């Protein structure tokens, strides 16, 4: 692709992304009238939002540290499969995860049945405790992967030096592991904190009372039930400020490790025996059990429900797949264009923060702005699907960008000059160099964004009427109507659609890849 054409295309993409992200926000701020009219309930929602996000981040990272440490220093059959299983919550639609947790921890779940059999009082999953539990389920694997990378990045020379000096487990922790954790944990904490700030589906099902409402949920309630657009706009501004501060802090505190580079020789961490071995085994077993139990519960409950799915499920499934099939290529194509521009053009470093701009907002904030824009001219329900595609693509773009950028930089460093020397430009460069060499990360990015789009329950909740809903919204409505078996069946269908879409795209990326 020509060096000149890529920056121009990327510039147009950046302008469009900025307009789609900041335009609705500007409309929201104008509607908010300068941010006035903040009530005590709004401040309570903000307080709950920050508190649940902070507790969720602390709990997720506290659980992730022993799991990552055990995975880093133990070798056992199925270890790679166990690490891969930690990726399942990334692909799992949030509403399905909540349904699975209800099957385990809900009023009629396995835990409360066991407590009842023992004559003990039951526990409630609703409210702050349930919201934090669901966020730990969804984010503990992410934190584990981030911390595990920190352990794997410790140079082997450091470990060999520690071994030659006769360091025991305590000395290794003080001199090697603790400094690594000091570098990695702030980034992991703030990443989970930022994700939990914009949580919607979890709080919609497990929270929602006067004392358990997040800002995101308050926006939804203000639009859907009270039709108080100025209040929704004020809340949206509060949400953007909170998310922007979290993303800024995450960027400031995510620092590289101070261990320096090694010779890339893989050296395993020392594997202490005795009670530490049992502790590692227990950490891995508990983490995998915590992840697997809700998934298995959805499967067992969903199989009977598949035989009696409501008729609304099938058009909703078609709508979800349509959103994914349109939004994923849109997000990945735009991310590829921005990444190529960063790799081939000098002076375009400003594109990187633009690509990450949607992380400072939320789908409901963007949806609220677009709702305010279209409402005077057309019924929001009539544009629910195109708006959902657009917002989903915008929100998925940063994830695709982060996947593609390192691979694009390596590609341009290795083959850029050769392609220039051969005058390989335009379509020929895309066909013979970029697509074959980037097929693997492109397939992964398409699969990830497609799975996220299939399971997204955000802006569609603002726009959709009774008809035109996506499958996650239908699952949520079935749960609200206490049709548990039908909801589990629809959720199982949703999981199958998300995982199938990811597998197809990832298989395409790996099949015939040059890398």
Short mmCIF file of C-alpha atoms in Angstrom, two decimals, residues 64-76 79 148 151 279-281 283-284:
data_model
loop_
_atom_site.label_atom_id
_atom_site.label_comp_id
_atom_site.label_asym_id
_atom_site.label_seq_id
_atom_site.Cartn_x
_atom_site.Cartn_y
_atom_site.Cartn_z
CA UNK A 64 -4.82 -13.61 40.07
CA UNK A 65 -1.41 -13.29 41.77
CA UNK A 66 -1.22 -16.83 43.29
CA UNK A 67 -2.72 -18.36 40.12
CA UNK A 68 -0.22 -16.62 37.84
CA UNK A 69 2.66 -17.53 40.17
CA UNK A 70 1.61 -21.18 40.21
CA UNK A 71 1.29 -21.28 36.41
CA UNK A 72 4.68 -19.59 36.03
CA UNK A 73 6.63 -22.06 38.15
CA UNK A 74 4.82 -25.37 37.58
CA UNK A 75 4.87 -27.67 34.55
CA UNK A 76 2.12 -30.29 34.27
CA UNK A 79 -0.80 -26.55 31.39
CA UNK A 148 1.86 -14.21 34.15
CA UNK A 151 6.77 -13.54 35.50
CA UNK A 279 -0.58 -24.32 47.51
CA UNK A 280 0.15 -23.91 43.80
CA UNK A 281 -2.00 -26.91 42.90
CA UNK A 283 -4.62 -22.09 43.38
CA UNK A 284 -4.79 -23.53 39.85
#
